[in-house]
Amino acid sequence: MNHRDPRRQSPHRPAGRCLAGVVARLLAGVAVLLVAACGGEDEDRRIELRWGLWGTPEAVQNQRRFARDFMRLHPNVRVEIEPVAGDVTVAFSMRLAGGDAPDVLYAGNWFLFEFADKGTLLPLDDLIARDGIDMGQFFDSALSGIQWDGATYALPEAINVEMLFYNQDIFDRYGVPYPEPGWTWDDYLEKARRLTQDTDGDGRTDIWGCYVWTWIPGFLPFMLQNESNMFDDDFRRFTMDDPRAIEALQFIQDLIFRYRVAPGRQALQSQLSIDMFASGRIAMGSFGYWGVRELQGAPFRWDVAELPRRRTTGNVVHVHSFAINRETEHPEEAWELIKYLTLDEPAREVVYLIPAQKRIAAEMIRAGNEGMPANAEAILATATDPNTVSPPFGPRFGEYSSVLGLELDGVWLGKVSVEEAVRKVESEAAQRARD
């Protein structure tokens, strides 16, 4: 939610770097891949386990290797990998509805809650208790993306959180202090104003002080920081009409049009924000953890910080996990596979993401590997913050998402007020629910 909402293409991450886009180009038209197992087991007597999979090329390659390793440990099982191309939410929905879904699904919290609410996934709590799995080994933020209505529907593999990336060279050039723990919206705005520069005097901004992604992973943290949300705690009642939610959205709109410290849609044009940051045109911006790898080799010094706060801290987490189709004929074998993928060696080899296990994540981040930012502890602080939570991808999210995107576009283009857009979202979504 990578750290984005896969239902909407990220404007600040290259399409080639987005999971859905990569998979669509890599795997579209590719037939089901059968991973061959070692050994001389009689093929007719082996259990066939189907695994629905998507991801970056590097991640998919790793998962193929994990499947082979699992089959060596379980010679009675043959794992059949089924690559999923395009919109994984739609693809899995259609296959679950048609009774032809894989036994194991590589899931994201942007669709797991919806599937769990429909009763298409196997609750795992009894299996977790039976095998004595300590769920406390995972980040609480990871658990927020796999638990729905009091039950657990997946085991988490990895998480992605939003971080504030900043260009230290630009900060130093204009004498702006680096962000510190506990900094506020006021601090953020003050730094953004000082960092926004017309370097050649032509009347056009050459360096933008800040950047905020104007889709859910970008604006929802500001709402959480202002003690508000899109939905209530049950993810069923729309709450963006809360004055604190409106204040958060207004702050972002003001960054673009009132204070003119953040690039709007016109300033971005077709250029991607991560590329603008990498080229020195944005001094600080909110990007997912994947930015750590994207910026390796950048021609300037950079670091990360926790997002600023208002009334409290707040951030969103995207959770990558493994779930089991409720209709599987092989629940025990499917359970063994997802345990292996999340509790064994594969848990150490996630790509572009943060391992969901706290201990493994801490070891990775604190190892001092080349390319890891100096303030890497901020990543752990964000992942462990109790206010880092899953976006409200509940059963009613689909009613609102398309309307929300349409109406908020007017906000980010400066054509309508936040209050007007929120009223229209509530009205149109309610009408769709009645229809």
Short mmCIF file of C-alpha atoms in Angstrom, two decimals:
data_model
loop_
_atom_site.label_atom_id
_atom_site.label_comp_id
_atom_site.label_asym_id
_atom_site.label_seq_id
_atom_site.Cartn_x
_atom_site.Cartn_y
_atom_site.Cartn_z
CA MET A 1 0.00 0.00 0.00
CA ASN A 2 3.35 -1.61 -1.78
CA HIS A 3 1.91 0.69 0.15
CA ARG A 4 -0.91 1.95 -2.01
CA ASP A 5 -4.55 1.12 -2.64
CA PRO A 6 -4.24 -1.26 -5.60
CA ARG A 7 -7.73 -0.23 -6.80
CA ARG A 8 -6.20 3.10 -7.87
CA GLN A 9 -2.92 3.61 -9.70
CA SER A 10 -0.37 5.45 -7.60
CA PRO A 11 0.54 8.87 -9.04
CA HIS A 12 3.79 8.97 -7.11
CA ARG A 13 5.11 5.52 -7.86
CA PRO A 14 6.09 4.50 -11.38
CA ALA A 15 3.61 2.14 -12.96
CA GLY A 16 6.46 -0.27 -13.57
CA ARG A 17 7.11 -0.25 -9.83
CA CYS A 18 3.51 -0.84 -8.77
CA LEU A 19 2.68 -4.42 -7.96
CA ALA A 20 -0.48 -4.64 -10.02
CA GLY A 21 1.13 -3.00 -13.04
CA VAL A 22 4.22 -5.18 -12.87
CA VAL A 23 2.17 -8.32 -12.57
CA ALA A 24 -0.13 -7.33 -15.40
CA ARG A 25 2.75 -6.91 -17.80
CA LEU A 26 4.79 -9.82 -16.49
CA LEU A 27 2.10 -12.43 -16.20
CA ALA A 28 -0.79 -11.47 -18.50
CA GLY A 29 -1.43 -14.27 -20.87
CA VAL A 30 0.88 -16.60 -19.01
CA ALA A 31 -0.52 -20.07 -18.38
CA VAL A 32 -0.62 -21.58 -14.92
CA LEU A 33 2.85 -22.46 -13.78
CA LEU A 34 3.36 -25.86 -12.23
CA VAL A 35 6.28 -25.98 -9.84
CA ALA A 36 7.93 -29.33 -10.20
CA ALA A 37 8.83 -31.18 -7.01
CA CYS A 38 11.84 -33.30 -6.31
CA GLY A 39 11.70 -36.99 -5.46
CA GLY A 40 10.03 -40.04 -6.88
CA GLU A 41 6.66 -39.75 -5.17
CA ASP A 42 3.80 -41.32 -7.10
CA GLU A 43 2.11 -38.30 -8.73
CA ASP A 44 -1.36 -39.86 -8.44
CA ARG A 45 -1.05 -40.10 -4.66
CA ARG A 46 0.17 -36.56 -4.02
CA ILE A 47 -2.11 -33.77 -2.85
CA GLU A 48 -2.31 -30.85 -5.22
CA LEU A 49 -2.32 -27.45 -3.51
CA ARG A 50 -3.14 -24.39 -5.61
CA TRP A 51 -1.53 -21.07 -4.65
CA GLY A 52 -2.80 -17.79 -6.12
CA LEU A 53 0.15 -15.42 -6.35
CA TRP A 54 1.00 -11.92 -7.55
CA GLY A 55 3.87 -9.52 -6.94
CA THR A 56 7.03 -7.97 -8.37
CA PRO A 57 9.20 -10.22 -10.57
CA GLU A 58 11.77 -10.58 -7.79
CA ALA A 59 9.11 -11.48 -5.22
CA VAL A 60 7.42 -14.00 -7.53
CA GLN A 61 10.76 -15.66 -8.24
CA ASN A 62 11.37 -15.99 -4.51
CA GLN A 63 7.94 -17.51 -3.96
CA ARG A 64 8.59 -20.13 -6.63
CA ARG A 65 11.73 -21.11 -4.76
CA PHE A 66 9.81 -21.25 -1.49
CA ALA A 67 7.27 -23.57 -3.11
CA ARG A 68 10.03 -25.95 -4.17
CA ASP A 69 11.54 -25.88 -0.69
CA PHE A 70 8.15 -26.56 0.89
CA MET A 71 7.61 -29.57 -1.36
CA ARG A 72 10.96 -31.01 -0.33
CA LEU A 73 9.77 -30.82 3.27
CA HIS A 74 6.32 -32.19 2.35
CA PRO A 75 6.83 -34.75 -0.42
CA ASN A 76 3.15 -35.71 -0.32
CA VAL A 77 2.17 -32.23 -1.55
CA ARG A 78 2.50 -30.74 -4.99
CA VAL A 79 2.20 -26.93 -5.05
CA GLU A 80 0.73 -25.44 -8.20
CA ILE A 81 1.41 -21.73 -8.51
CA GLU A 82 -1.32 -19.77 -10.29
CA PRO A 83 -0.12 -16.28 -11.25
CA VAL A 84 -2.85 -13.64 -11.00
CA ALA A 85 -2.64 -10.79 -13.49
CA GLY A 86 -4.30 -7.37 -13.52
CA ASP A 87 -6.63 -6.34 -10.71
CA VAL A 88 -6.07 -9.03 -8.09
CA THR A 89 -9.19 -8.03 -6.14
CA VAL A 90 -11.44 -8.57 -9.15
CA ALA A 91 -9.59 -11.73 -10.20
CA PHE A 92 -9.85 -13.40 -6.79
CA SER A 93 -13.47 -12.22 -6.34
CA MET A 94 -14.56 -13.81 -9.59
CA ARG A 95 -12.78 -17.07 -8.87
CA LEU A 96 -14.12 -17.29 -5.32
CA ALA A 97 -17.65 -16.59 -6.57
CA GLY A 98 -17.24 -19.18 -9.33
CA GLY A 99 -15.92 -21.88 -6.99
CA ASP A 100 -12.56 -22.03 -8.77
CA ALA A 101 -10.33 -20.11 -6.39
CA PRO A 102 -6.90 -21.35 -5.27
CA ASP A 103 -6.48 -23.08 -1.92
CA VAL A 104 -4.07 -20.38 -0.72
CA LEU A 105 -4.36 -16.70 -1.61
CA TYR A 106 -1.62 -14.11 -1.40
CA ALA A 107 -3.72 -11.35 0.12
CA GLY A 108 -3.63 -7.64 0.81
CA ASN A 109 -5.74 -5.89 3.42
CA TRP A 110 -7.31 -3.79 0.66
CA PHE A 111 -9.42 -6.84 -0.26
CA LEU A 112 -9.00 -9.31 2.62
CA PHE A 113 -11.64 -7.61 4.80
CA GLU A 114 -14.17 -7.71 1.99
CA PHE A 115 -13.57 -11.41 1.36
CA ALA A 116 -13.68 -12.20 5.08
CA ASP A 117 -16.99 -10.36 5.45
CA LYS A 118 -18.44 -12.43 2.60
CA GLY A 119 -17.40 -15.66 4.33
CA THR A 120 -15.07 -16.83 1.56
CA LEU A 121 -11.95 -17.17 3.73
CA LEU A 122 -11.17 -19.76 6.40
CA PRO A 123 -10.98 -18.37 9.97
CA LEU A 124 -7.62 -19.40 11.41
CA ASP A 125 -8.04 -18.84 15.16
CA ASP A 126 -8.63 -22.51 16.03
CA LEU A 127 -5.56 -23.57 14.05
CA ILE A 128 -3.48 -20.80 15.62
CA ALA A 129 -4.52 -21.91 19.12
CA ARG A 130 -4.06 -25.60 18.34
CA ASP A 131 -0.48 -25.08 17.10
CA GLY A 132 0.39 -22.57 19.80
CA ILE A 133 1.40 -19.78 17.44
CA ASP A 134 2.34 -16.60 19.29
CA MET A 135 0.67 -13.81 17.32
CA GLY A 136 2.54 -11.32 19.51
CA GLN A 137 5.61 -11.93 17.35
CA PHE A 138 3.96 -9.80 14.65
CA PHE A 139 3.54 -6.04 14.62
CA ASP A 140 0.15 -4.97 15.96
CA SER A 141 -0.16 -2.91 12.79
CA ALA A 142 0.18 -6.14 10.80
CA LEU A 143 -2.56 -7.77 12.85
CA SER A 144 -4.85 -4.83 12.09
CA GLY A 145 -4.73 -5.91 8.45
CA ILE A 146 -5.62 -9.60 8.94
CA GLN A 147 -8.29 -9.55 11.65
CA TRP A 148 -11.91 -8.86 10.85
CA ASP A 149 -14.96 -8.87 13.10
CA GLY A 150 -13.11 -10.62 15.92
CA ALA A 151 -11.50 -13.36 13.83
CA THR A 152 -8.11 -13.87 12.14
CA TYR A 153 -8.20 -14.65 8.43
CA ALA A 154 -4.54 -14.73 7.40
CA LEU A 155 -0.96 -14.90 8.61
CA PRO A 156 1.04 -11.74 7.80
CA GLU A 157 4.14 -11.85 5.64
CA ALA A 158 5.11 -8.18 5.42
CA ILE A 159 3.94 -4.60 5.89
CA ASN A 160 4.41 -1.25 4.20
CA VAL A 161 4.09 2.09 6.00
CA GLU A 162 4.32 5.71 4.89
CA MET A 163 7.51 7.55 5.83
CA LEU A 164 8.65 11.14 5.43
CA PHE A 165 11.66 11.16 3.09
CA TYR A 166 13.72 14.34 3.03
CA ASN A 167 16.66 15.66 1.04
CA GLN A 168 19.36 16.58 3.57
CA ASP A 169 21.35 18.56 1.02
CA ILE A 170 18.41 20.89 0.35
CA PHE A 171 17.69 21.25 4.06
CA ASP A 172 21.34 22.17 4.67
CA ARG A 173 21.46 24.58 1.72
CA TYR A 174 18.64 26.69 3.14
CA GLY A 175 19.52 26.25 6.81
CA VAL A 176 16.39 24.29 7.69
CA PRO A 177 16.65 21.93 10.70
CA TYR A 178 15.89 18.27 10.02
CA PRO A 179 12.54 16.84 11.23
CA GLU A 180 12.67 15.59 14.81
CA PRO A 181 10.45 13.11 16.70
CA GLY A 182 7.24 14.77 17.85
CA TRP A 183 7.23 17.45 15.16
CA THR A 184 3.84 18.92 14.25
CA TRP A 185 1.85 20.13 11.27
CA ASP A 186 2.98 23.66 12.10
CA ASP A 187 6.62 22.54 11.99
CA TYR A 188 5.95 20.75 8.71
CA LEU A 189 4.41 23.85 7.14
CA GLU A 190 7.17 26.12 8.42
CA LYS A 191 9.87 23.89 6.93
CA ALA A 192 7.96 23.52 3.65
CA ARG A 193 7.70 27.30 3.30
CA ARG A 194 11.43 27.79 3.84
CA LEU A 195 12.31 24.95 1.45
CA THR A 196 10.08 26.08 -1.43
CA GLN A 197 12.35 27.97 -3.82
CA ASP A 198 12.36 29.75 -7.16
CA THR A 199 16.07 29.24 -7.76
CA ASP A 200 16.34 31.06 -11.10
CA GLY A 201 13.97 33.97 -10.44
CA ASP A 202 11.62 33.23 -13.34
CA GLY A 203 8.53 33.26 -11.13
CA ARG A 204 8.07 29.48 -11.18
CA THR A 205 8.79 27.09 -8.34
CA ASP A 206 11.91 24.98 -8.89
CA ILE A 207 12.00 23.23 -5.50
CA TRP A 208 8.79 22.28 -3.74
CA GLY A 209 8.95 22.18 0.03
CA CYS A 210 6.77 19.09 0.41
CA TYR A 211 4.61 16.52 -1.33
CA VAL A 212 1.54 14.61 -0.14
CA TRP A 213 -0.03 11.85 -2.19
CA THR A 214 -3.69 12.81 -2.66
CA TRP A 215 -5.13 9.32 -2.38
CA ILE A 216 -5.99 7.29 0.72
CA PRO A 217 -2.46 6.26 1.83
CA GLY A 218 -1.44 9.91 1.51
CA PHE A 219 -4.32 11.82 3.09
CA LEU A 220 -5.59 9.25 5.61
CA PRO A 221 -2.53 9.63 7.90
CA PHE A 222 -3.38 13.32 8.27
CA MET A 223 -6.95 12.40 9.24
CA LEU A 224 -5.68 9.89 11.80
CA GLN A 225 -3.28 12.49 13.18
CA ASN A 226 -6.31 14.71 13.71
CA GLU A 227 -8.21 11.92 15.51
CA SER A 228 -10.59 11.21 12.63
CA ASN A 229 -11.09 8.51 10.02
CA MET A 230 -13.02 7.66 6.89
CA PHE A 231 -15.27 5.17 8.66
CA ASP A 232 -16.18 4.29 12.23
CA ASP A 233 -14.46 1.52 14.17
CA ASP A 234 -16.66 -1.11 12.52
CA PHE A 235 -15.71 0.18 9.06
CA ARG A 236 -19.40 0.58 8.22
CA ARG A 237 -20.47 4.19 8.87
CA PHE A 238 -18.92 6.95 6.74
CA THR A 239 -17.32 9.60 8.99
CA MET A 240 -15.44 11.96 6.67
CA ASP A 241 -18.01 14.64 7.48
CA ASP A 242 -16.36 14.91 10.92
CA PRO A 243 -14.98 18.49 11.25
CA ARG A 244 -11.58 17.03 12.18
CA ALA A 245 -11.49 14.96 8.99
CA ILE A 246 -12.44 18.00 6.94
CA GLU A 247 -9.71 20.02 8.69
CA ALA A 248 -7.12 17.40 7.69
CA LEU A 249 -8.16 17.40 4.04
CA GLN A 250 -8.28 21.20 4.08
CA PHE A 251 -4.70 21.33 5.36
CA ILE A 252 -3.53 19.29 2.37
CA GLN A 253 -5.50 21.42 -0.09
CA ASP A 254 -4.00 24.52 1.53
CA LEU A 255 -0.48 23.16 1.08
CA ILE A 256 -1.14 23.17 -2.66
CA PHE A 257 -3.26 26.28 -3.26
CA ARG A 258 -3.01 28.59 -0.23
CA TYR A 259 0.61 28.17 0.82
CA ARG A 260 1.85 26.93 -2.56
CA VAL A 261 4.50 24.70 -1.01
CA ALA A 262 3.35 21.39 -2.56
CA PRO A 263 2.97 20.54 -6.25
CA GLY A 264 -0.59 20.03 -7.46
CA ARG A 265 -1.71 17.90 -10.36
CA GLN A 266 -0.72 20.54 -12.90
CA ALA A 267 2.76 20.97 -11.44
CA LEU A 268 3.33 17.23 -11.39
CA GLN A 269 1.95 16.79 -14.90
CA SER A 270 3.17 13.40 -16.06
CA GLN A 271 6.24 13.33 -13.83
CA LEU A 272 6.15 10.96 -10.90
CA SER A 273 6.69 12.44 -7.47
CA ILE A 274 9.34 9.89 -6.44
CA ASP A 275 11.26 10.91 -9.58
CA MET A 276 10.82 14.59 -8.71
CA PHE A 277 12.21 13.87 -5.26
CA ALA A 278 15.09 11.88 -6.75
CA SER A 279 15.90 14.77 -9.10
CA GLY A 280 15.97 17.31 -6.25
CA ARG A 281 12.71 19.09 -7.08
CA ILE A 282 10.91 18.03 -3.88
CA ALA A 283 12.58 18.64 -0.52
CA MET A 284 10.44 16.26 1.53
CA GLY A 285 7.69 13.85 0.59
CA SER A 286 5.61 11.00 1.97
CA PHE A 287 6.37 7.68 0.30
CA GLY A 288 6.06 4.04 1.25
CA TYR A 289 8.95 2.03 2.67
CA TRP A 290 9.66 0.94 -0.90
CA GLY A 291 11.26 4.37 -1.34
CA VAL A 292 14.28 3.11 0.63
CA ARG A 293 15.19 0.84 -2.26
CA GLU A 294 14.11 3.27 -4.97
CA LEU A 295 16.49 5.94 -3.67
CA GLN A 296 19.59 3.80 -3.28
CA GLY A 297 22.28 5.45 -5.34
CA ALA A 298 20.59 8.88 -5.29
CA PRO A 299 23.09 11.71 -5.96
CA PHE A 300 22.36 13.48 -2.66
CA ARG A 301 22.10 12.70 1.04
CA TRP A 302 18.65 11.76 2.26
CA ASP A 303 17.02 10.31 5.35
CA VAL A 304 13.62 9.38 6.74
CA ALA A 305 11.50 10.63 9.62
CA GLU A 306 8.17 9.85 11.22
CA LEU A 307 5.22 11.76 9.80
CA PRO A 308 4.27 14.94 11.65
CA ARG A 309 1.47 14.92 14.21
CA ARG A 310 -1.53 17.10 15.02
CA ARG A 311 -3.58 15.95 18.00
CA THR A 312 -1.78 12.61 17.94
CA THR A 313 0.38 10.43 15.69
CA GLY A 314 -1.18 8.55 12.78
CA ASN A 315 -0.16 6.41 9.83
CA VAL A 316 -1.51 3.66 7.60
CA VAL A 317 -0.20 0.15 7.02
CA HIS A 318 -0.65 -2.12 4.03
CA VAL A 319 -0.39 -5.77 5.01
CA HIS A 320 0.66 -8.59 2.70
CA SER A 321 -0.49 -11.95 4.00
CA PHE A 322 -1.50 -15.50 3.16
CA ALA A 323 -5.11 -16.62 3.52
CA ILE A 324 -6.93 -19.91 2.92
CA ASN A 325 -9.96 -20.42 0.71
CA ARG A 326 -12.80 -21.58 2.97
CA GLU A 327 -13.84 -24.18 0.38
CA THR A 328 -10.41 -25.82 0.11
CA GLU A 329 -10.37 -29.60 0.21
CA HIS A 330 -6.94 -29.51 1.86
CA PRO A 331 -7.10 -27.11 4.83
CA GLU A 332 -4.30 -28.82 6.77
CA GLU A 333 -1.84 -28.74 3.89
CA ALA A 334 -2.80 -25.14 3.09
CA TRP A 335 -2.23 -24.24 6.74
CA GLU A 336 1.20 -25.87 6.70
CA LEU A 337 2.12 -23.86 3.61
CA ILE A 338 1.13 -20.47 5.00
CA LYS A 339 2.88 -21.27 8.29
CA TYR A 340 6.05 -22.09 6.37
CA LEU A 341 5.83 -18.87 4.37
CA THR A 342 5.31 -16.59 7.38
CA LEU A 343 7.09 -18.33 10.26
CA ASP A 344 10.03 -20.07 8.59
CA GLU A 345 12.97 -18.93 6.45
CA PRO A 346 10.83 -17.22 3.74
CA ALA A 347 9.80 -14.64 6.35
CA ARG A 348 13.33 -13.21 6.13
CA GLU A 349 13.28 -12.68 2.39
CA VAL A 350 10.52 -10.19 1.72
CA VAL A 351 11.11 -7.74 -1.13
CA TYR A 352 10.43 -3.98 -1.02
CA LEU A 353 8.55 -4.45 2.27
CA ILE A 354 9.12 -4.73 6.03
CA PRO A 355 8.92 -8.25 7.51
CA ALA A 356 5.78 -8.63 9.62
CA GLN A 357 7.72 -10.30 12.43
CA LYS A 358 9.02 -7.65 14.80
CA ARG A 359 12.27 -9.45 15.57
CA ILE A 360 13.16 -10.09 11.94
CA ALA A 361 12.27 -6.53 10.94
CA ALA A 362 14.44 -5.11 13.73
CA GLU A 363 17.37 -7.32 12.71
CA MET A 364 17.05 -6.23 9.08
CA ILE A 365 16.70 -2.52 9.80
CA ARG A 366 19.42 -2.41 12.45
CA ALA A 367 21.92 -4.48 10.48
CA GLY A 368 23.42 -1.34 8.99
CA ASN A 369 23.14 -2.63 5.44
CA GLU A 370 24.25 -0.30 2.69
CA GLY A 371 21.35 1.87 1.52
CA MET A 372 19.46 1.82 4.81
CA PRO A 373 18.81 5.40 6.01
CA ALA A 374 20.66 6.71 9.05
CA ASN A 375 17.41 7.24 10.94
CA ALA A 376 16.12 3.73 10.21
CA GLU A 377 14.80 3.53 13.77
CA ALA A 378 12.00 5.85 12.62
CA ILE A 379 10.73 2.99 10.46
CA LEU A 380 10.44 0.71 13.47
CA ALA A 381 8.88 3.51 15.52
CA THR A 382 6.22 3.96 12.84
CA ALA A 383 5.54 0.23 12.49
CA THR A 384 5.11 -0.15 16.26
CA ASP A 385 3.08 3.02 16.81
CA PRO A 386 -0.41 2.03 18.05
CA ASN A 387 -1.85 4.68 15.72
CA THR A 388 -0.41 3.00 12.64
CA VAL A 389 -3.44 1.05 11.45
CA SER A 390 -5.03 -0.54 8.41
CA PRO A 391 -7.07 1.76 6.18
CA PRO A 392 -10.82 1.08 6.48
CA PHE A 393 -11.10 -1.39 3.63
CA GLY A 394 -14.33 -2.81 5.04
CA PRO A 395 -17.40 -4.16 3.26
CA ARG A 396 -18.69 -0.67 2.42
CA PHE A 397 -15.42 0.61 1.04
CA GLY A 398 -16.37 -0.35 -2.50
CA GLU A 399 -19.48 1.83 -2.32
CA TYR A 400 -17.36 4.86 -1.59
CA SER A 401 -14.00 4.39 -3.29
CA SER A 402 -14.93 5.33 -6.85
CA VAL A 403 -17.14 8.21 -5.70
CA LEU A 404 -14.45 9.37 -3.31
CA GLY A 405 -11.82 9.46 -6.02
CA LEU A 406 -14.08 11.39 -8.39
CA GLU A 407 -15.18 14.02 -5.89
CA LEU A 408 -11.79 14.53 -4.25
CA ASP A 409 -10.25 15.09 -7.67
CA GLY A 410 -12.08 18.43 -7.63
CA VAL A 411 -10.52 19.24 -4.25
CA TRP A 412 -7.00 18.50 -5.43
CA LEU A 413 -7.57 20.55 -8.58
CA GLY A 414 -8.83 23.48 -6.48
CA LYS A 415 -12.25 23.46 -8.10
CA VAL A 416 -14.47 22.55 -5.13
CA SER A 417 -14.29 22.91 -1.37
CA VAL A 418 -13.56 19.98 0.91
CA GLU A 419 -16.99 20.33 2.56
CA GLU A 420 -18.80 20.20 -0.78
CA ALA A 421 -16.84 17.16 -1.95
CA VAL A 422 -17.49 15.24 1.27
CA ARG A 423 -21.25 15.99 1.08
CA LYS A 424 -21.36 14.66 -2.48
CA VAL A 425 -19.46 11.51 -1.54
CA GLU A 426 -21.90 10.75 1.27
CA SER A 427 -24.96 11.46 -0.88
CA GLU A 428 -23.85 9.52 -3.95
CA ALA A 429 -22.53 6.55 -2.02
CA ALA A 430 -25.77 6.31 -0.02
CA GLN A 431 -27.73 6.35 -3.28
CA ARG A 432 -25.58 3.56 -4.70
CA ALA A 433 -26.11 1.50 -1.56
CA ARG A 434 -29.91 1.89 -1.93
CA ASP A 435 -29.75 0.94 -5.62
#
